Short mmCIF file of N, CA and C in Angstrom, two decimals:
data_model
loop_
_atom_site.label_atom_id
_atom_site.label_comp_id
_atom_site.label_asym_id
_atom_site.label_seq_id
_atom_site.Cartn_x
_atom_site.Cartn_y
_atom_site.Cartn_z
N MET A 18 117.27 17.90 104.06
CA MET A 18 118.15 18.38 105.12
C MET A 18 117.38 18.40 106.44
N ASN A 19 118.01 18.02 107.50
CA ASN A 19 117.40 18.01 108.82
C ASN A 19 116.95 19.40 109.21
N LYS A 20 115.69 19.55 109.68
CA LYS A 20 115.17 20.88 110.01
C LYS A 20 115.85 21.50 111.23
N TRP A 21 116.56 20.70 112.02
CA TRP A 21 117.28 21.24 113.18
C TRP A 21 118.67 21.74 112.81
N PHE A 22 119.16 21.41 111.60
CA PHE A 22 120.52 21.76 111.22
C PHE A 22 120.82 23.26 111.35
N PRO A 23 119.96 24.17 110.84
CA PRO A 23 120.32 25.60 110.95
C PRO A 23 120.46 26.07 112.40
N VAL A 24 119.57 25.65 113.28
CA VAL A 24 119.66 26.11 114.67
C VAL A 24 120.83 25.46 115.39
N LEU A 25 121.03 24.17 115.15
CA LEU A 25 122.13 23.50 115.82
C LEU A 25 123.47 24.01 115.33
N SER A 26 123.59 24.29 114.03
CA SER A 26 124.86 24.81 113.52
C SER A 26 125.10 26.22 114.02
N SER A 27 124.06 27.03 114.12
CA SER A 27 124.19 28.39 114.64
C SER A 27 124.60 28.36 116.11
N LEU A 28 123.97 27.49 116.88
CA LEU A 28 124.33 27.37 118.30
C LEU A 28 125.74 26.82 118.45
N ALA A 29 126.13 25.89 117.57
CA ALA A 29 127.49 25.34 117.64
C ALA A 29 128.52 26.44 117.40
N ILE A 30 128.27 27.32 116.44
CA ILE A 30 129.18 28.42 116.18
C ILE A 30 129.27 29.32 117.40
N SER A 31 128.11 29.63 117.99
CA SER A 31 128.09 30.49 119.18
C SER A 31 128.83 29.84 120.34
N MET A 32 128.65 28.53 120.51
CA MET A 32 129.31 27.85 121.60
C MET A 32 130.83 27.83 121.40
N LEU A 33 131.28 27.64 120.14
CA LEU A 33 132.71 27.64 119.88
C LEU A 33 133.35 28.97 120.24
N LEU A 34 132.60 30.06 120.04
CA LEU A 34 133.12 31.37 120.40
C LEU A 34 133.22 31.54 121.90
N CYS A 35 132.42 30.78 122.64
CA CYS A 35 132.30 31.01 124.08
C CYS A 35 132.90 29.94 124.96
N LEU A 36 133.08 28.73 124.46
CA LEU A 36 133.55 27.65 125.32
C LEU A 36 134.97 27.87 125.79
N PRO A 37 135.24 27.62 127.07
CA PRO A 37 136.62 27.69 127.53
C PRO A 37 137.38 26.46 127.05
N GLY A 38 138.67 26.60 126.86
CA GLY A 38 139.48 25.50 126.39
C GLY A 38 139.52 24.34 127.36
N GLN A 39 139.35 24.58 128.65
CA GLN A 39 139.45 23.52 129.64
C GLN A 39 138.23 22.62 129.68
N ALA A 40 137.12 22.95 129.01
CA ALA A 40 135.90 22.17 129.10
C ALA A 40 135.80 21.10 128.03
N GLU A 41 136.93 20.60 127.58
CA GLU A 41 136.93 19.65 126.48
C GLU A 41 136.57 18.24 126.88
N ASN A 42 136.43 17.94 128.15
CA ASN A 42 136.03 16.62 128.62
C ASN A 42 137.01 15.56 128.12
N LYS A 43 138.28 15.73 128.39
CA LYS A 43 139.32 14.79 127.97
C LYS A 43 139.14 13.46 128.69
N GLY A 44 139.41 12.40 128.00
CA GLY A 44 139.32 11.08 128.60
C GLY A 44 137.92 10.49 128.57
N GLY A 45 136.96 11.17 127.95
CA GLY A 45 135.61 10.64 127.81
C GLY A 45 134.81 10.62 129.10
N LYS A 46 135.22 11.38 130.09
CA LYS A 46 134.48 11.39 131.35
C LYS A 46 133.17 12.16 131.19
N LYS A 47 132.13 11.69 131.87
CA LYS A 47 130.84 12.34 131.83
C LYS A 47 130.89 13.64 132.63
N VAL A 48 130.33 14.71 132.08
CA VAL A 48 130.31 16.01 132.76
C VAL A 48 129.02 16.08 133.56
N GLU A 49 129.13 16.30 134.85
CA GLU A 49 127.97 16.39 135.72
C GLU A 49 127.63 17.84 136.03
N ALA A 50 126.37 18.10 136.34
CA ALA A 50 125.95 19.45 136.72
C ALA A 50 126.54 19.81 138.07
N ALA A 51 126.95 21.06 138.19
CA ALA A 51 127.55 21.53 139.44
C ALA A 51 126.45 21.95 140.41
N PRO A 52 126.64 21.73 141.73
CA PRO A 52 125.63 22.18 142.68
C PRO A 52 125.61 23.70 142.77
N VAL A 53 124.43 24.23 143.03
CA VAL A 53 124.25 25.67 143.17
C VAL A 53 123.66 25.93 144.54
N LYS A 54 124.20 26.87 145.29
CA LYS A 54 123.66 27.18 146.60
C LYS A 54 122.47 28.12 146.43
N VAL A 55 121.34 27.70 146.99
CA VAL A 55 120.12 28.49 146.90
C VAL A 55 119.65 28.80 148.31
N PRO A 56 119.52 30.11 148.68
CA PRO A 56 119.06 30.42 150.01
C PRO A 56 117.60 30.03 150.18
N LYS A 57 117.22 29.68 151.41
CA LYS A 57 115.85 29.30 151.70
C LYS A 57 114.94 30.51 151.51
N ALA A 58 113.73 30.27 151.02
CA ALA A 58 112.75 31.34 150.85
C ALA A 58 112.23 31.76 152.21
N GLY A 59 111.72 32.99 152.29
CA GLY A 59 111.09 33.44 153.52
C GLY A 59 111.98 34.27 154.42
N GLY A 60 113.00 34.88 153.91
CA GLY A 60 113.82 35.78 154.71
C GLY A 60 114.96 35.09 155.41
N LYS A 61 115.42 35.72 156.53
CA LYS A 61 116.59 35.22 157.25
C LYS A 61 116.28 33.92 157.97
N SER A 62 117.28 33.09 158.05
CA SER A 62 117.15 31.82 158.73
C SER A 62 118.52 31.44 159.27
N ASN A 63 118.52 30.76 160.41
CA ASN A 63 119.77 30.29 160.98
C ASN A 63 120.23 28.99 160.34
N ALA A 64 119.32 28.36 159.58
CA ALA A 64 119.66 27.10 158.93
C ALA A 64 120.62 27.35 157.77
N LYS A 65 121.44 26.33 157.48
CA LYS A 65 122.36 26.43 156.34
C LYS A 65 121.55 26.44 155.05
N PRO A 66 122.04 27.18 154.01
CA PRO A 66 121.33 27.17 152.74
C PRO A 66 121.32 25.78 152.13
N GLU A 67 120.21 25.48 151.44
CA GLU A 67 120.12 24.21 150.75
C GLU A 67 121.04 24.25 149.53
N THR A 68 121.56 23.10 149.13
CA THR A 68 122.40 23.05 147.94
C THR A 68 121.87 21.98 146.98
N PRO A 69 120.73 22.29 146.33
CA PRO A 69 120.21 21.32 145.37
C PRO A 69 121.09 21.29 144.13
N THR A 70 120.97 20.23 143.38
CA THR A 70 121.72 20.11 142.14
C THR A 70 121.05 20.99 141.09
N ARG A 71 121.87 21.75 140.37
CA ARG A 71 121.36 22.59 139.29
C ARG A 71 120.78 21.68 138.23
N PRO A 72 119.70 22.10 137.55
CA PRO A 72 119.14 21.25 136.49
C PRO A 72 120.23 20.88 135.49
N LYS A 73 120.10 19.70 134.88
CA LYS A 73 121.15 19.26 133.95
C LYS A 73 121.21 20.14 132.71
N ASN A 74 120.11 20.80 132.35
CA ASN A 74 120.10 21.74 131.22
C ASN A 74 119.39 23.00 131.69
N TYR A 75 120.18 23.99 132.12
CA TYR A 75 119.60 25.20 132.68
C TYR A 75 118.79 25.98 131.65
N ALA A 76 119.28 26.06 130.42
CA ALA A 76 118.57 26.82 129.38
C ALA A 76 117.17 26.26 129.14
N ALA A 77 117.02 24.94 129.23
CA ALA A 77 115.71 24.32 129.03
C ALA A 77 114.76 24.63 130.19
N GLN A 78 115.31 25.02 131.34
CA GLN A 78 114.47 25.44 132.46
C GLN A 78 114.02 26.89 132.29
N VAL A 79 114.81 27.69 131.57
CA VAL A 79 114.49 29.10 131.34
C VAL A 79 113.61 29.26 130.11
N LEU A 80 114.00 28.63 129.00
CA LEU A 80 113.18 28.64 127.77
C LEU A 80 112.32 27.38 127.80
N THR A 81 111.10 27.55 128.26
CA THR A 81 110.19 26.41 128.41
C THR A 81 109.32 26.23 127.17
N ARG A 82 108.68 25.08 127.10
CA ARG A 82 107.75 24.80 126.01
C ARG A 82 106.62 25.84 125.98
N GLU A 83 106.14 26.26 127.14
CA GLU A 83 105.06 27.24 127.21
C GLU A 83 105.49 28.58 126.62
N ILE A 84 106.70 29.02 126.95
CA ILE A 84 107.21 30.28 126.40
C ILE A 84 107.35 30.15 124.88
N ALA A 85 107.88 29.03 124.41
CA ALA A 85 108.05 28.80 122.97
C ALA A 85 106.69 28.82 122.26
N ARG A 86 105.69 28.16 122.84
CA ARG A 86 104.34 28.15 122.24
C ARG A 86 103.80 29.58 122.13
N GLU A 87 103.95 30.33 123.20
CA GLU A 87 103.42 31.69 123.22
C GLU A 87 104.09 32.58 122.16
N ILE A 88 105.40 32.52 122.07
CA ILE A 88 106.13 33.39 121.13
C ILE A 88 105.96 32.90 119.69
N LEU A 89 106.04 31.59 119.46
CA LEU A 89 105.93 31.06 118.11
C LEU A 89 104.48 30.94 117.63
N GLY A 90 103.53 30.93 118.57
CA GLY A 90 102.12 30.93 118.20
C GLY A 90 101.56 29.59 117.77
N GLY A 91 101.98 28.50 118.39
CA GLY A 91 101.44 27.19 118.06
C GLY A 91 102.19 26.08 118.76
N SER A 92 101.87 24.84 118.38
CA SER A 92 102.53 23.67 118.95
C SER A 92 103.99 23.64 118.52
N VAL A 93 104.85 23.20 119.44
CA VAL A 93 106.29 23.21 119.18
C VAL A 93 106.91 21.84 119.46
N ASN A 94 108.02 21.58 118.79
CA ASN A 94 108.85 20.41 119.06
C ASN A 94 110.11 20.88 119.76
N ALA A 95 110.53 20.16 120.78
CA ALA A 95 111.77 20.48 121.48
C ALA A 95 112.95 19.92 120.71
N SER A 96 114.04 20.65 120.70
CA SER A 96 115.28 20.17 120.09
C SER A 96 115.86 19.04 120.93
N PRO A 97 116.56 18.12 120.30
CA PRO A 97 117.25 17.10 121.08
C PRO A 97 118.25 17.71 122.08
N SER A 98 118.78 18.89 121.76
CA SER A 98 119.75 19.54 122.67
C SER A 98 119.14 19.90 124.02
N ASN A 99 117.83 19.98 124.11
CA ASN A 99 117.17 20.31 125.37
C ASN A 99 117.39 19.24 126.44
N THR A 100 117.81 18.06 126.02
CA THR A 100 118.04 16.97 126.98
C THR A 100 119.52 16.79 127.30
N TYR A 101 120.40 17.53 126.62
CA TYR A 101 121.83 17.39 126.86
C TYR A 101 122.23 18.07 128.16
N SER A 102 123.16 17.49 128.87
CA SER A 102 123.70 18.11 130.08
C SER A 102 124.53 19.32 129.69
N ASP A 103 124.51 20.33 130.57
CA ASP A 103 125.32 21.52 130.36
C ASP A 103 126.80 21.15 130.38
N ALA A 104 127.59 21.88 129.62
CA ALA A 104 129.04 21.72 129.64
C ALA A 104 129.55 22.54 130.82
N VAL A 105 130.06 21.87 131.84
CA VAL A 105 130.46 22.52 133.09
C VAL A 105 131.98 22.53 133.21
N ASN A 106 132.51 23.69 133.63
CA ASN A 106 133.94 23.83 133.87
C ASN A 106 134.09 24.68 135.14
N GLY A 107 134.24 24.04 136.28
CA GLY A 107 134.31 24.76 137.54
C GLY A 107 133.01 25.48 137.82
N LYS A 108 133.07 26.80 137.97
CA LYS A 108 131.88 27.60 138.23
C LYS A 108 131.23 28.10 136.94
N SER A 109 131.84 27.80 135.80
CA SER A 109 131.30 28.22 134.50
C SER A 109 130.54 27.06 133.86
N PHE A 110 129.54 27.41 133.03
CA PHE A 110 128.85 26.39 132.26
C PHE A 110 128.26 27.00 131.00
N VAL A 111 128.01 26.13 130.02
CA VAL A 111 127.34 26.51 128.78
C VAL A 111 126.12 25.62 128.66
N SER A 112 124.98 26.24 128.38
CA SER A 112 123.73 25.51 128.29
C SER A 112 122.95 26.02 127.08
N ASN A 113 122.22 25.13 126.40
CA ASN A 113 121.38 25.62 125.30
C ASN A 113 120.11 24.82 125.19
N ALA A 114 119.08 25.49 124.64
CA ALA A 114 117.78 24.88 124.42
C ALA A 114 117.14 25.57 123.23
N SER A 115 116.30 24.83 122.50
CA SER A 115 115.58 25.44 121.39
C SER A 115 114.31 24.66 121.09
N PHE A 116 113.38 25.37 120.44
CA PHE A 116 112.10 24.80 120.04
C PHE A 116 111.81 25.20 118.61
N LEU A 117 111.08 24.35 117.91
CA LEU A 117 110.73 24.55 116.52
C LEU A 117 109.22 24.46 116.40
N LEU A 118 108.60 25.42 115.71
CA LEU A 118 107.16 25.38 115.49
C LEU A 118 106.85 24.19 114.60
N ARG A 119 105.80 23.45 114.95
CA ARG A 119 105.40 22.28 114.14
C ARG A 119 104.76 22.79 112.85
N LYS A 120 105.49 22.66 111.78
CA LYS A 120 105.08 23.18 110.49
C LYS A 120 105.92 22.47 109.44
N ASP A 121 105.38 22.30 108.24
CA ASP A 121 106.09 21.52 107.22
C ASP A 121 107.30 22.21 106.63
N GLU A 122 107.16 23.43 106.12
CA GLU A 122 108.27 24.08 105.41
C GLU A 122 108.84 25.25 106.20
N ASN A 123 110.14 25.28 106.31
CA ASN A 123 110.88 26.39 106.91
C ASN A 123 110.24 26.92 108.20
N PRO A 124 110.08 26.05 109.19
CA PRO A 124 109.40 26.48 110.42
C PRO A 124 110.26 27.45 111.24
N PRO A 125 109.62 28.41 111.91
CA PRO A 125 110.38 29.30 112.79
C PRO A 125 110.82 28.55 114.05
N LEU A 126 111.89 29.03 114.64
CA LEU A 126 112.41 28.40 115.84
C LEU A 126 112.78 29.46 116.86
N LEU A 127 112.99 29.01 118.09
CA LEU A 127 113.51 29.84 119.17
C LEU A 127 114.69 29.09 119.77
N GLY A 128 115.79 29.79 119.98
CA GLY A 128 116.95 29.17 120.59
C GLY A 128 117.56 30.07 121.65
N LEU A 129 118.04 29.46 122.72
CA LEU A 129 118.68 30.19 123.82
C LEU A 129 119.96 29.47 124.20
N LEU A 130 121.06 30.21 124.16
CA LEU A 130 122.35 29.70 124.62
C LEU A 130 122.75 30.57 125.82
N ILE A 131 123.08 29.93 126.93
CA ILE A 131 123.52 30.64 128.13
C ILE A 131 124.97 30.26 128.38
N ARG A 132 125.83 31.28 128.45
CA ARG A 132 127.24 31.08 128.79
C ARG A 132 127.44 31.75 130.14
N HIS A 133 127.44 30.96 131.20
CA HIS A 133 127.59 31.48 132.56
C HIS A 133 129.06 31.44 132.94
N GLU A 134 129.60 32.58 133.36
CA GLU A 134 131.01 32.68 133.72
C GLU A 134 131.18 32.74 135.24
N ALA A 135 132.38 32.46 135.69
CA ALA A 135 132.69 32.48 137.12
C ALA A 135 132.74 33.90 137.68
N ASP A 136 133.03 34.89 136.82
CA ASP A 136 133.09 36.28 137.29
C ASP A 136 132.63 37.22 136.18
N PRO A 137 132.15 38.43 136.55
CA PRO A 137 131.64 39.38 135.56
C PRO A 137 132.69 39.83 134.55
N LYS A 138 133.95 39.92 134.97
CA LYS A 138 135.02 40.35 134.07
C LYS A 138 135.16 39.38 132.89
N SER A 139 135.12 38.10 133.18
CA SER A 139 135.24 37.08 132.15
C SER A 139 134.05 37.11 131.20
N ALA A 140 132.84 37.28 131.75
CA ALA A 140 131.64 37.36 130.91
C ALA A 140 131.72 38.57 129.98
N LEU A 141 132.13 39.71 130.51
CA LEU A 141 132.27 40.92 129.70
C LEU A 141 133.33 40.73 128.61
N ALA A 142 134.45 40.10 128.95
CA ALA A 142 135.53 39.88 127.98
C ALA A 142 135.04 39.02 126.82
N LYS A 143 134.31 37.93 127.11
CA LYS A 143 133.81 37.05 126.05
C LYS A 143 132.78 37.77 125.18
N PHE A 144 131.91 38.55 125.82
CA PHE A 144 130.88 39.32 125.11
C PHE A 144 131.54 40.34 124.19
N THR A 145 132.52 41.08 124.70
CA THR A 145 133.22 42.11 123.93
C THR A 145 134.00 41.50 122.77
N LYS A 146 134.66 40.37 123.02
CA LYS A 146 135.42 39.69 121.97
C LYS A 146 134.48 39.23 120.85
N ALA A 147 133.36 38.62 121.20
CA ALA A 147 132.40 38.15 120.20
C ALA A 147 131.82 39.32 119.41
N LYS A 148 131.54 40.43 120.09
CA LYS A 148 131.00 41.61 119.41
C LYS A 148 131.97 42.10 118.34
N ALA A 149 133.26 42.13 118.67
CA ALA A 149 134.28 42.58 117.71
C ALA A 149 134.44 41.57 116.57
N GLU A 150 134.57 40.29 116.90
CA GLU A 150 134.80 39.26 115.88
C GLU A 150 133.61 39.08 114.95
N LEU A 151 132.40 39.20 115.48
CA LEU A 151 131.19 39.00 114.68
C LEU A 151 130.65 40.29 114.09
N LYS A 152 131.36 41.41 114.34
CA LYS A 152 130.95 42.73 113.84
C LYS A 152 129.52 43.05 114.27
N GLY A 153 129.28 42.94 115.59
CA GLY A 153 127.96 43.16 116.14
C GLY A 153 127.51 44.61 116.09
N THR A 154 126.21 44.79 115.87
CA THR A 154 125.58 46.11 115.86
C THR A 154 124.85 46.28 117.20
N PRO A 155 125.13 47.36 117.95
CA PRO A 155 124.48 47.56 119.25
C PRO A 155 122.94 47.58 119.15
N VAL A 156 122.30 47.03 120.18
CA VAL A 156 120.84 47.02 120.29
C VAL A 156 120.51 47.67 121.63
N SER A 157 119.58 48.60 121.61
CA SER A 157 119.18 49.26 122.86
C SER A 157 117.75 48.88 123.23
N GLY A 158 117.34 49.28 124.44
CA GLY A 158 115.97 49.07 124.87
C GLY A 158 115.69 47.76 125.57
N LEU A 159 116.74 46.98 125.86
CA LEU A 159 116.52 45.69 126.53
C LEU A 159 116.96 45.72 127.99
N GLY A 160 117.55 46.83 128.43
CA GLY A 160 117.95 46.96 129.83
C GLY A 160 119.30 46.34 130.15
N VAL A 161 119.94 45.75 129.16
CA VAL A 161 121.27 45.16 129.31
C VAL A 161 122.07 45.47 128.05
N GLN A 162 123.38 45.25 128.11
CA GLN A 162 124.19 45.40 126.89
C GLN A 162 123.76 44.33 125.89
N ALA A 163 123.61 44.74 124.63
CA ALA A 163 123.17 43.79 123.61
C ALA A 163 123.69 44.21 122.25
N PHE A 164 123.88 43.20 121.38
CA PHE A 164 124.21 43.48 119.99
C PHE A 164 123.62 42.39 119.12
N ARG A 165 123.46 42.71 117.84
CA ARG A 165 122.92 41.78 116.87
C ARG A 165 123.99 41.50 115.83
N THR A 166 124.05 40.26 115.36
CA THR A 166 125.02 39.89 114.33
C THR A 166 124.29 39.56 113.03
N ALA A 167 125.03 39.70 111.91
CA ALA A 167 124.45 39.39 110.60
C ALA A 167 124.68 37.93 110.23
N LYS A 168 125.88 37.40 110.51
CA LYS A 168 126.19 36.00 110.21
C LYS A 168 126.94 35.39 111.36
N PRO A 169 126.35 34.48 112.09
CA PRO A 169 124.96 34.06 112.02
C PRO A 169 124.05 35.16 112.59
N GLN A 170 122.79 35.18 112.16
CA GLN A 170 121.86 36.21 112.60
C GLN A 170 121.33 35.85 113.98
N GLU A 171 121.83 36.59 115.00
CA GLU A 171 121.50 36.31 116.39
C GLU A 171 121.48 37.60 117.20
N LEU A 172 120.86 37.52 118.37
CA LEU A 172 120.86 38.60 119.34
C LEU A 172 121.71 38.16 120.52
N HIS A 173 122.72 38.93 120.87
CA HIS A 173 123.64 38.62 121.96
C HIS A 173 123.39 39.60 123.10
N LEU A 174 123.33 39.09 124.35
CA LEU A 174 123.06 39.93 125.51
C LEU A 174 124.03 39.59 126.64
N LEU A 175 124.28 40.56 127.50
CA LEU A 175 125.14 40.35 128.66
C LEU A 175 124.37 40.77 129.90
N LYS A 176 124.18 39.81 130.82
CA LYS A 176 123.52 40.11 132.09
C LYS A 176 124.35 39.51 133.21
N GLY A 177 125.09 40.37 133.92
CA GLY A 177 125.91 39.92 135.03
C GLY A 177 126.95 38.91 134.60
N LEU A 178 126.86 37.72 135.13
CA LEU A 178 127.80 36.64 134.82
C LEU A 178 127.41 35.87 133.56
N ASN A 179 126.33 36.28 132.92
CA ASN A 179 125.75 35.50 131.84
C ASN A 179 125.79 36.20 130.49
N TYR A 180 126.33 35.49 129.53
CA TYR A 180 126.36 35.93 128.14
C TYR A 180 125.35 35.06 127.41
N LEU A 181 124.30 35.67 126.86
CA LEU A 181 123.20 34.95 126.23
C LEU A 181 123.23 35.16 124.72
N VAL A 182 122.85 34.13 123.98
CA VAL A 182 122.68 34.23 122.53
C VAL A 182 121.28 33.71 122.21
N ILE A 183 120.51 34.56 121.50
CA ILE A 183 119.13 34.22 121.16
C ILE A 183 118.98 34.16 119.66
N THR A 184 118.32 33.11 119.18
CA THR A 184 117.95 32.98 117.78
C THR A 184 116.44 32.85 117.71
N ALA A 185 115.83 33.42 116.67
CA ALA A 185 114.37 33.34 116.54
C ALA A 185 113.97 33.52 115.08
N GLY A 186 112.91 32.84 114.71
CA GLY A 186 112.37 32.96 113.36
C GLY A 186 112.82 31.83 112.46
N PRO A 187 112.40 31.86 111.19
CA PRO A 187 112.85 30.84 110.23
C PRO A 187 114.35 30.95 110.00
N ALA A 188 114.97 29.84 109.61
CA ALA A 188 116.42 29.81 109.41
C ALA A 188 116.88 30.81 108.36
N ASP A 189 116.08 31.02 107.31
CA ASP A 189 116.50 31.91 106.24
C ASP A 189 116.15 33.38 106.48
N LYS A 190 115.32 33.66 107.50
CA LYS A 190 114.94 35.05 107.78
C LYS A 190 114.62 35.22 109.27
N PRO A 191 115.64 35.39 110.10
CA PRO A 191 115.41 35.55 111.53
C PRO A 191 114.46 36.71 111.82
N ASP A 192 113.74 36.58 112.91
CA ASP A 192 112.72 37.55 113.31
C ASP A 192 113.21 38.36 114.50
N LYS A 193 113.56 39.63 114.25
CA LYS A 193 114.09 40.50 115.30
C LYS A 193 113.07 40.76 116.40
N ILE A 194 111.80 40.83 116.05
CA ILE A 194 110.75 41.07 117.05
C ILE A 194 110.66 39.87 117.99
N MET A 195 110.70 38.65 117.44
CA MET A 195 110.67 37.44 118.28
C MET A 195 111.92 37.36 119.15
N GLU A 196 113.09 37.72 118.59
CA GLU A 196 114.33 37.70 119.37
C GLU A 196 114.20 38.59 120.60
N GLU A 197 113.70 39.80 120.38
CA GLU A 197 113.57 40.74 121.49
C GLU A 197 112.48 40.33 122.46
N GLN A 198 111.39 39.72 121.95
CA GLN A 198 110.33 39.22 122.83
C GLN A 198 110.88 38.12 123.73
N LEU A 199 111.67 37.21 123.16
CA LEU A 199 112.27 36.14 123.96
C LEU A 199 113.25 36.73 124.97
N ALA A 200 114.04 37.71 124.54
CA ALA A 200 114.99 38.35 125.46
C ALA A 200 114.27 38.96 126.65
N LYS A 201 113.20 39.70 126.40
CA LYS A 201 112.45 40.35 127.48
C LYS A 201 111.78 39.33 128.41
N THR A 202 111.44 38.16 127.86
CA THR A 202 110.81 37.10 128.66
C THR A 202 111.82 36.39 129.54
N VAL A 203 113.01 36.07 129.00
CA VAL A 203 113.97 35.27 129.76
C VAL A 203 114.89 36.08 130.65
N LEU A 204 115.17 37.34 130.31
CA LEU A 204 116.10 38.13 131.12
C LEU A 204 115.74 38.18 132.61
N PRO A 205 114.46 38.36 132.98
CA PRO A 205 114.13 38.36 134.42
C PRO A 205 114.38 37.02 135.10
N GLU A 206 114.42 35.93 134.32
CA GLU A 206 114.64 34.59 134.89
C GLU A 206 116.12 34.29 135.12
N ILE A 207 117.02 35.09 134.55
CA ILE A 207 118.46 34.87 134.68
C ILE A 207 118.93 35.64 135.93
N ASN A 208 118.90 34.97 137.07
CA ASN A 208 119.22 35.61 138.36
C ASN A 208 120.38 34.93 139.07
N PHE A 209 121.32 34.39 138.36
CA PHE A 209 122.42 33.67 139.00
C PHE A 209 123.73 34.18 138.45
#
């Protein structure tokens, strides 16, 4: 069995719970990354803000190879999903990235799914709906609303417009300590 199957299937389930119906990409058109307005560094300026293109996979910019190495404790392989473009629907997008420790049997992995919504109400509604449907157990101490699910075993967090899903550890025995370590590492980077 492909060693990426457990993480990809878990992320697929999470994405199905979160994807809007309008992001189906009908007609086979390529989905492009939406521009994001970023103010210039250095305080006030009379110049217009720059509008660079958002990275094609935002989660892969937040969950980096270096972070994965540090948390997993060794060399890592990036998932093929790290190269996929985010699914964009207006101001909303879904992005995911994951890494697998280089090891022969049942290697631990780290996965991050970001569901960015156009408004906080929508993000809260999706988070609340998933918590009820997945029978989530509240998690405290992370500075944001969070819950953990049993099937699939994941840590779900809500930060502003962003609903995050974190997976960590071997496929057959997720690691709650790694999940929370990854959450504490990436939460400060989610500023949009």
